[in-house]
Amino acid sequence: MSDDQIHWFSIVNSLMIVLFLSGMVAMIMLRTLYRDISKYNELETQEEAQEETGWKLVHGDVFRPPSNSDLLCVYVGTGVQFLGMVLVTMIFAVLGFLSPSNRGGLMTAMLLLWVFMGIFAGYASSRLYKMFKGSEWKKVALRTACLFPGIVFAIFFVLNTLIWGQKSSGAVPFGTMFALVVLWFGISVPLVFVGGYVGFKKPAIEDPVKTNKIPRQIPEQAWYMNSIFSFLIGGILPFGAVFIELFFILTSIWLNQFYYIFGFLFLVFIILLITCAEITIVLCYFQLCSEDYLWWWRSYLTSGSSALYLFLYATFYFFTKLEITKLVSGLLYFGYMLIASYAFFVLTGSIGFYASFWFTRLIYSSVKID
């Protein structure tokens, strides 16, 4: 396997995207924040303040809890759990503890780490929930512990039943399924509750600005500020940063080749994190400037939409590279890629959400508001 050049090429390509985005973020930060904040903080006459447009106008609404806020907490918590799992797995793989020749080792390590990262999931979701003035942390903790694993387990179970039906030796035996359920309810769920309890006991995160009683009207938005448009744009760049590496990963999973270049993978993963964060910050800034303050869900979905491109790419790969003719094999492929895309959605979405969360808190805490 001598495709090191391709990997370097893909990393350079991804770094270009990152540099371009970083430049944009830096420009926004310096130009706007420096200019806007100094302008906002100069004592203006009342008429000038009336004519003021831009992100300062929505300060009374920007930290208003979104609709379906509990579900957002659940998804952000799950994303944190996933991020923890992927980071630790990759660090172990880069240091050489997880050999790719031992196929099951990587999977076992990921499952165990997922279970133990539950404590962070509970903590993150209940911290956010308390900030949204929620009181029933147990409900949110339970949903965090069951929603994502439940959906994945359901898909997995259906796929496994299909393999059983084919009387294949590749089916996961019943004992292993039972062990997975025990891991999930015996370790993961209690840990999520522990994390939730700790997170809820902490003092709530204070908003930098007060929220008004009455929500303000959102003005008519330009076509390019439409939420669907920003989802589609927001997903392209993070996907573009990883898709060459993705080709190698798919080849190693479906065409039985070894994947051993974890150092490259780790680099690409870091690039993915930075890209997701930056594209979401840029789009969130444009959105606030056009006086649309509904950024909570939008920031999550903007970077999370790269999972849609991942699934489309997997479909393309299926029809161009794989010669699968049996229906069950095709279903297996799409089932597993659906699980992978869902996981990718949760991971990238949470990164985008936290980036926007940090950004909005930063800019609103630096302007003086009467």
CSV table of C-alpha atoms in Angstrom, one decimal:
chain,number,residue,atom,x,y,z
A,1,MET,CA,0.0,0.0,0.0
A,2,SER,CA,1.8,3.1,-1.2
A,3,ASP,CA,-0.8,5.8,-1.1
A,4,ASP,CA,1.0,8.1,1.3
A,5,GLN,CA,1.1,10.8,-1.3
A,6,ILE,CA,-2.6,10.7,-1.7
A,7,HIS,CA,-3.0,11.1,2.1
A,8,TRP,CA,-0.6,14.0,2.2
A,9,PHE,CA,-2.4,15.6,-0.8
A,10,SER,CA,-5.7,15.2,1.0
A,11,ILE,CA,-4.3,16.7,4.2
A,12,VAL,CA,-2.9,19.7,2.3
A,13,ASN,CA,-6.2,20.1,0.5
A,14,SER,CA,-8.1,20.0,3.9
A,15,LEU,CA,-5.6,22.5,5.4
A,16,MET,CA,-6.3,24.9,2.6
A,17,ILE,CA,-10.0,24.8,3.5
A,18,VAL,CA,-9.1,25.3,7.1
A,19,LEU,CA,-6.8,28.2,6.4
A,20,PHE,CA,-9.4,29.9,4.2
A,21,LEU,CA,-12.1,29.5,6.9
A,22,SER,CA,-9.7,30.6,9.7
A,23,GLY,CA,-9.0,33.7,7.7
A,24,MET,CA,-12.7,34.4,7.4
A,25,VAL,CA,-13.3,33.8,11.1
A,26,ALA,CA,-10.3,36.0,12.0
A,27,MET,CA,-11.6,38.7,9.7
A,28,ILE,CA,-15.0,38.6,11.2
A,29,MET,CA,-13.7,38.6,14.7
A,30,LEU,CA,-11.3,41.5,14.1
A,31,ARG,CA,-13.2,43.6,11.7
A,32,THR,CA,-16.7,43.3,13.1
A,33,LEU,CA,-16.1,42.7,16.7
A,34,TYR,CA,-13.5,45.3,17.0
A,35,ARG,CA,-15.4,47.8,14.9
A,36,ASP,CA,-18.9,46.9,16.0
A,37,ILE,CA,-18.1,46.8,19.7
A,38,SER,CA,-16.2,50.0,19.7
A,39,LYS,CA,-19.1,51.6,17.8
A,40,TYR,CA,-21.7,50.1,20.1
A,41,ASN,CA,-19.9,51.1,23.2
A,42,GLU,CA,-19.5,54.8,22.1
A,43,LEU,CA,-22.3,56.8,23.7
A,44,GLU,CA,-24.4,57.6,20.7
A,45,THR,CA,-27.4,59.9,20.5
A,46,GLN,CA,-30.7,58.2,20.7
A,47,GLU,CA,-31.5,58.6,17.0
A,48,GLU,CA,-28.3,56.9,15.9
A,49,ALA,CA,-29.1,54.1,18.2
A,50,GLN,CA,-32.5,53.8,16.6
A,51,GLU,CA,-31.0,53.4,13.2
A,52,GLU,CA,-28.5,50.8,14.4
A,53,THR,CA,-28.9,47.4,12.8
A,54,GLY,CA,-27.0,44.2,13.1
A,55,TRP,CA,-26.4,41.7,15.8
A,56,LYS,CA,-26.7,44.1,18.7
A,57,LEU,CA,-30.4,44.6,18.0
A,58,VAL,CA,-31.3,41.0,18.9
A,59,HIS,CA,-29.5,41.0,22.2
A,60,GLY,CA,-32.8,40.7,24.1
A,61,ASP,CA,-33.6,37.5,22.3
A,62,VAL,CA,-30.4,35.7,21.4
A,63,PHE,CA,-30.4,33.6,24.6
A,64,ARG,CA,-34.1,32.8,24.6
A,65,PRO,CA,-34.4,29.0,25.0
A,66,PRO,CA,-35.3,27.4,21.6
A,67,SER,CA,-38.3,25.2,20.9
A,68,ASN,CA,-37.7,21.6,21.7
A,69,SER,CA,-34.9,22.6,24.0
A,70,ASP,CA,-34.8,19.2,25.8
A,71,LEU,CA,-34.2,17.4,22.5
A,72,LEU,CA,-31.3,19.8,21.8
A,73,CYS,CA,-29.8,19.1,25.2
A,74,VAL,CA,-30.1,15.3,24.5
A,75,TYR,CA,-28.4,15.6,21.2
A,76,VAL,CA,-25.6,17.9,22.5
A,77,GLY,CA,-25.0,15.5,25.3
A,78,THR,CA,-24.8,12.5,22.9
A,79,GLY,CA,-22.4,14.5,20.7
A,80,VAL,CA,-20.1,15.1,23.7
A,81,GLN,CA,-20.2,11.4,24.5
A,82,PHE,CA,-19.3,10.6,20.9
A,83,LEU,CA,-16.5,13.2,20.7
A,84,GLY,CA,-14.9,11.8,23.9
A,85,MET,CA,-15.1,8.2,22.5
A,86,VAL,CA,-13.6,9.1,19.1
A,87,LEU,CA,-10.8,11.2,20.6
A,88,VAL,CA,-9.7,8.6,23.1
A,89,THR,CA,-9.9,5.8,20.6
A,90,MET,CA,-7.8,7.7,18.1
A,91,ILE,CA,-5.2,8.7,20.7
A,92,PHE,CA,-4.9,5.0,21.6
A,93,ALA,CA,-4.7,4.0,18.0
A,94,VAL,CA,-2.1,6.6,17.2
A,95,LEU,CA,0.1,5.5,20.1
A,96,GLY,CA,-0.2,1.9,18.8
A,97,PHE,CA,-2.3,0.3,21.5
A,98,LEU,CA,-5.1,-0.8,19.1
A,99,SER,CA,-3.7,-2.8,16.2
A,100,PRO,CA,-5.8,-2.7,13.1
A,101,SER,CA,-4.9,-6.3,12.3
A,102,ASN,CA,-7.0,-7.3,15.3
A,103,ARG,CA,-10.3,-6.4,13.8
A,104,GLY,CA,-12.5,-6.8,16.9
A,105,GLY,CA,-10.2,-4.9,19.1
A,106,LEU,CA,-11.0,-1.5,17.7
A,107,MET,CA,-14.7,-2.2,17.9
A,108,THR,CA,-14.6,-3.5,21.5
A,109,ALA,CA,-12.5,-0.5,22.6
A,110,MET,CA,-15.0,1.9,21.0
A,111,LEU,CA,-18.0,0.3,22.6
A,112,LEU,CA,-16.4,0.3,26.1
A,113,LEU,CA,-15.3,3.9,25.7
A,114,TRP,CA,-18.8,4.9,24.6
A,115,VAL,CA,-20.3,3.3,27.7
A,116,PHE,CA,-17.9,5.1,30.0
A,117,MET,CA,-18.2,8.4,28.3
A,118,GLY,CA,-21.9,8.4,29.3
A,119,ILE,CA,-21.0,10.4,32.4
A,120,PHE,CA,-19.9,13.3,30.2
A,121,ALA,CA,-23.1,13.0,28.1
A,122,GLY,CA,-25.2,13.4,31.2
A,123,TYR,CA,-23.2,16.3,32.5
A,124,ALA,CA,-23.2,18.2,29.2
A,125,SER,CA,-27.0,17.8,28.6
A,126,SER,CA,-28.0,18.7,32.1
A,127,ARG,CA,-25.8,21.8,32.2
A,128,LEU,CA,-27.5,23.0,29.1
A,129,TYR,CA,-30.9,22.0,30.3
A,130,LYS,CA,-30.4,24.0,33.5
A,131,MET,CA,-29.4,27.0,31.5
A,132,PHE,CA,-32.7,26.7,29.6
A,133,LYS,CA,-34.4,26.9,33.1
A,134,GLY,CA,-35.5,23.3,32.9
A,135,SER,CA,-36.3,21.4,36.1
A,136,GLU,CA,-36.8,17.7,35.2
A,137,TRP,CA,-33.2,16.6,34.7
A,138,LYS,CA,-34.0,13.0,35.2
A,139,LYS,CA,-36.2,13.0,32.1
A,140,VAL,CA,-33.4,14.6,30.0
A,141,ALA,CA,-30.8,12.2,31.4
A,142,LEU,CA,-33.0,9.2,30.6
A,143,ARG,CA,-33.5,10.4,27.0
A,144,THR,CA,-29.8,11.1,26.6
A,145,ALA,CA,-29.0,7.6,27.8
A,146,CYS,CA,-31.6,5.9,25.5
A,147,LEU,CA,-32.3,8.0,22.4
A,148,PHE,CA,-29.2,7.6,20.2
A,149,PRO,CA,-28.2,4.1,21.4
A,150,GLY,CA,-31.8,3.0,21.1
A,151,ILE,CA,-32.1,4.0,17.5
A,152,VAL,CA,-28.7,2.5,16.6
A,153,PHE,CA,-29.5,-0.7,18.4
A,154,ALA,CA,-32.9,-1.0,16.6
A,155,ILE,CA,-31.2,-0.6,13.2
A,156,PHE,CA,-28.5,-3.1,14.2
A,157,PHE,CA,-31.0,-5.6,15.5
A,158,VAL,CA,-33.0,-5.5,12.2
A,159,LEU,CA,-29.8,-6.0,10.2
A,160,ASN,CA,-28.7,-8.8,12.4
A,161,THR,CA,-32.1,-10.5,12.0
A,162,LEU,CA,-31.6,-10.3,8.2
A,163,ILE,CA,-28.2,-12.0,8.5
A,164,TRP,CA,-29.8,-14.7,10.7
A,165,GLY,CA,-32.4,-15.3,8.1
A,166,GLN,CA,-29.6,-15.9,5.6
A,167,LYS,CA,-28.1,-18.5,8.1
A,168,SER,CA,-24.8,-16.7,7.8
A,169,SER,CA,-21.9,-17.1,10.3
A,170,GLY,CA,-21.4,-13.3,10.3
A,171,ALA,CA,-24.4,-12.8,12.5
A,172,VAL,CA,-23.9,-11.5,16.0
A,173,PRO,CA,-24.8,-14.3,18.4
A,174,PHE,CA,-27.6,-13.8,20.9
A,175,GLY,CA,-25.2,-13.8,23.9
A,176,THR,CA,-23.3,-10.9,22.5
A,177,MET,CA,-26.5,-9.0,21.9
A,178,PHE,CA,-27.5,-9.6,25.5
A,179,ALA,CA,-24.0,-8.5,26.7
A,180,LEU,CA,-24.5,-5.2,24.7
A,181,VAL,CA,-27.8,-4.6,26.4
A,182,VAL,CA,-26.3,-5.3,29.8
A,183,LEU,CA,-23.4,-2.8,29.1
A,184,TRP,CA,-25.9,-0.2,27.9
A,185,PHE,CA,-28.4,-0.5,30.8
A,186,GLY,CA,-26.0,-1.7,33.5
A,187,ILE,CA,-23.2,0.8,33.0
A,188,SER,CA,-24.0,3.5,30.5
A,189,VAL,CA,-27.5,4.5,31.8
A,190,PRO,CA,-26.4,4.8,35.5
A,191,LEU,CA,-23.3,6.8,34.4
A,192,VAL,CA,-25.4,9.2,32.4
A,193,PHE,CA,-27.6,9.8,35.5
A,194,VAL,CA,-24.5,10.4,37.6
A,195,GLY,CA,-23.2,13.0,35.1
A,196,GLY,CA,-26.7,14.5,34.9
A,197,TYR,CA,-26.9,14.8,38.7
A,198,VAL,CA,-23.5,16.5,38.9
A,199,GLY,CA,-24.3,18.8,36.1
A,200,PHE,CA,-27.6,19.8,37.5
A,201,LYS,CA,-26.2,20.5,40.9
A,202,LYS,CA,-23.8,23.1,39.5
A,203,PRO,CA,-25.0,26.7,39.3
A,204,ALA,CA,-26.7,27.5,36.0
A,205,ILE,CA,-24.6,29.1,33.2
A,206,GLU,CA,-25.4,32.8,33.3
A,207,ASP,CA,-26.4,34.6,30.1
A,208,PRO,CA,-24.3,37.6,29.3
A,209,VAL,CA,-27.4,39.7,28.4
A,210,LYS,CA,-30.9,39.7,29.8
A,211,THR,CA,-33.7,38.2,27.7
A,212,ASN,CA,-36.7,40.3,26.9
A,213,LYS,CA,-40.2,39.2,28.0
A,214,ILE,CA,-41.7,39.6,24.5
A,215,PRO,CA,-39.8,38.0,21.5
A,216,ARG,CA,-39.1,40.5,18.7
A,217,GLN,CA,-40.2,39.9,15.2
A,218,ILE,CA,-37.7,38.4,12.8
A,219,PRO,CA,-37.6,40.6,9.6
A,220,GLU,CA,-38.0,39.0,6.1
A,221,GLN,CA,-34.8,37.2,5.3
A,222,ALA,CA,-32.9,37.2,2.0
A,223,TRP,CA,-33.0,33.9,0.0
A,224,TYR,CA,-29.4,33.1,0.8
A,225,MET,CA,-30.1,33.4,4.5
A,226,ASN,CA,-32.7,30.6,4.3
A,227,SER,CA,-32.1,27.9,6.8
A,228,ILE,CA,-32.1,25.1,4.2
A,229,PHE,CA,-29.5,27.0,2.1
A,230,SER,CA,-27.2,27.5,5.1
A,231,PHE,CA,-27.5,23.8,6.1
A,232,LEU,CA,-26.4,22.7,2.6
A,233,ILE,CA,-23.5,25.2,2.5
A,234,GLY,CA,-22.5,24.4,6.1
A,235,GLY,CA,-22.2,20.7,5.4
A,236,ILE,CA,-20.1,20.9,2.2
A,237,LEU,CA,-16.9,22.2,3.8
A,238,PRO,CA,-16.5,19.7,6.7
A,239,PHE,CA,-17.3,16.9,4.3
A,240,GLY,CA,-14.8,18.3,1.7
A,241,ALA,CA,-12.1,18.3,4.4
A,242,VAL,CA,-12.5,14.5,5.1
A,243,PHE,CA,-13.8,12.9,2.0
A,244,ILE,CA,-10.5,11.6,0.6
A,245,GLU,CA,-9.7,9.9,3.9
A,246,LEU,CA,-13.3,8.6,3.9
A,247,PHE,CA,-12.6,6.7,0.7
A,248,PHE,CA,-9.7,4.8,2.4
A,249,ILE,CA,-11.9,4.1,5.4
A,250,LEU,CA,-14.7,2.7,3.3
A,251,THR,CA,-12.3,0.6,1.2
A,252,SER,CA,-10.8,-0.8,4.4
A,253,ILE,CA,-14.2,-1.7,5.8
A,254,TRP,CA,-15.9,-3.1,2.7
A,255,LEU,CA,-13.1,-4.3,0.6
A,256,ASN,CA,-11.1,-6.1,3.3
A,257,GLN,CA,-8.0,-3.9,3.2
A,258,PHE,CA,-6.1,-2.9,6.3
A,259,TYR,CA,-6.3,0.6,7.5
A,260,TYR,CA,-3.3,1.4,9.6
A,261,ILE,CA,-2.6,5.1,9.0
A,262,PHE,CA,-4.1,6.4,12.3
A,263,GLY,CA,-1.8,9.4,12.4
A,264,PHE,CA,-3.3,10.7,9.2
A,265,LEU,CA,-6.8,9.9,10.5
A,266,PHE,CA,-6.1,11.9,13.6
A,267,LEU,CA,-4.9,14.9,11.7
A,268,VAL,CA,-7.9,14.8,9.4
A,269,PHE,CA,-10.2,14.5,12.5
A,270,ILE,CA,-8.6,17.6,14.1
A,271,ILE,CA,-9.1,19.4,10.7
A,272,LEU,CA,-12.7,18.3,10.7
A,273,LEU,CA,-13.3,19.7,14.2
A,274,ILE,CA,-11.8,23.0,13.3
A,275,THR,CA,-13.7,23.2,10.0
A,276,CYS,CA,-17.1,22.4,11.6
A,277,ALA,CA,-16.5,25.0,14.3
A,278,GLU,CA,-15.4,27.8,11.9
A,279,ILE,CA,-18.1,27.3,9.3
A,280,THR,CA,-20.8,27.4,12.0
A,281,ILE,CA,-19.4,30.5,13.5
A,282,VAL,CA,-19.3,32.3,10.2
A,283,LEU,CA,-22.8,31.4,9.3
A,284,CYS,CA,-24.1,32.1,12.8
A,285,TYR,CA,-22.5,35.6,12.6
A,286,PHE,CA,-24.2,36.3,9.2
A,287,GLN,CA,-27.5,35.1,10.7
A,288,LEU,CA,-27.3,37.3,13.7
A,289,CYS,CA,-26.4,40.3,11.5
A,290,SER,CA,-29.6,39.8,9.6
A,291,GLU,CA,-31.5,40.0,12.9
A,292,ASP,CA,-32.5,36.3,13.0
A,293,TYR,CA,-31.8,35.1,16.5
A,294,LEU,CA,-33.0,31.5,16.2
A,295,TRP,CA,-29.4,30.1,16.2
A,296,TRP,CA,-29.6,27.2,18.7
A,297,TRP,CA,-30.9,24.5,16.4
A,298,ARG,CA,-29.5,26.1,13.3
A,299,SER,CA,-25.9,26.0,14.6
A,300,TYR,CA,-26.4,22.3,15.4
A,301,LEU,CA,-27.9,21.4,12.0
A,302,THR,CA,-25.5,23.6,10.0
A,303,SER,CA,-22.4,21.5,10.7
A,304,GLY,CA,-24.4,18.3,11.3
A,305,SER,CA,-25.7,18.4,7.7
A,306,SER,CA,-22.3,17.1,6.6
A,307,ALA,CA,-23.6,13.7,7.5
A,308,LEU,CA,-26.1,14.0,4.6
A,309,TYR,CA,-23.1,14.4,2.2
A,310,LEU,CA,-21.5,11.4,3.9
A,311,PHE,CA,-24.5,9.3,3.2
A,312,LEU,CA,-24.7,10.5,-0.4
A,313,TYR,CA,-21.0,9.7,-0.9
A,314,ALA,CA,-21.5,6.2,0.6
A,315,THR,CA,-24.4,5.7,-1.9
A,316,PHE,CA,-22.1,6.9,-4.7
A,317,TYR,CA,-19.3,4.5,-3.5
A,318,PHE,CA,-21.8,1.6,-3.4
A,319,PHE,CA,-22.7,2.0,-7.1
A,320,THR,CA,-19.2,2.8,-8.4
A,321,LYS,CA,-16.8,0.6,-6.4
A,322,LEU,CA,-18.7,-2.3,-4.9
A,323,GLU,CA,-20.1,-5.2,-6.8
A,324,ILE,CA,-22.9,-6.2,-4.5
A,325,THR,CA,-25.9,-7.9,-6.1
A,326,LYS,CA,-27.7,-9.6,-3.2
A,327,LEU,CA,-30.5,-7.6,-1.6
A,328,VAL,CA,-29.5,-8.5,2.0
A,329,SER,CA,-25.9,-7.4,1.4
A,330,GLY,CA,-27.1,-4.1,-0.1
A,331,LEU,CA,-29.4,-3.6,2.9
A,332,LEU,CA,-26.5,-4.4,5.3
A,333,TYR,CA,-24.3,-1.8,3.5
A,334,PHE,CA,-26.9,0.9,3.7
A,335,GLY,CA,-27.9,0.1,7.2
A,336,TYR,CA,-24.4,0.3,8.5
A,337,MET,CA,-23.7,3.5,6.5
A,338,LEU,CA,-26.9,5.0,8.0
A,339,ILE,CA,-25.7,4.3,11.5
A,340,ALA,CA,-22.3,5.8,10.6
A,341,SER,CA,-23.9,8.9,9.1
A,342,TYR,CA,-26.2,9.3,12.1
A,343,ALA,CA,-23.2,9.2,14.4
A,344,PHE,CA,-21.3,11.7,12.3
A,345,PHE,CA,-24.3,14.0,12.4
A,346,VAL,CA,-24.4,13.9,16.2
A,347,LEU,CA,-20.6,14.5,16.4
A,348,THR,CA,-20.3,17.4,13.9
A,349,GLY,CA,-23.6,19.0,15.1
A,350,SER,CA,-22.4,19.2,18.7
A,351,ILE,CA,-19.1,20.7,17.6
A,352,GLY,CA,-20.9,23.4,15.6
A,353,PHE,CA,-23.3,24.0,18.5
A,354,TYR,CA,-20.5,24.6,21.0
A,355,ALA,CA,-18.6,26.8,18.6
A,356,SER,CA,-21.6,29.1,18.1
A,357,PHE,CA,-22.4,29.0,21.8
A,358,TRP,CA,-18.9,30.2,22.7
A,359,PHE,CA,-19.0,32.8,19.9
A,360,THR,CA,-22.4,34.3,20.8
A,361,ARG,CA,-21.5,34.5,24.5
A,362,LEU,CA,-18.2,36.1,23.6
A,363,ILE,CA,-19.6,38.9,21.4
A,364,TYR,CA,-22.6,39.7,23.6
A,365,SER,CA,-20.6,39.8,26.8
A,366,SER,CA,-18.3,42.4,25.2
A,367,VAL,CA,-20.9,45.1,24.3
A,368,LYS,CA,-22.3,47.4,26.9
A,369,ILE,CA,-26.1,47.2,26.9
A,370,ASP,CA,-28.3,49.8,28.5
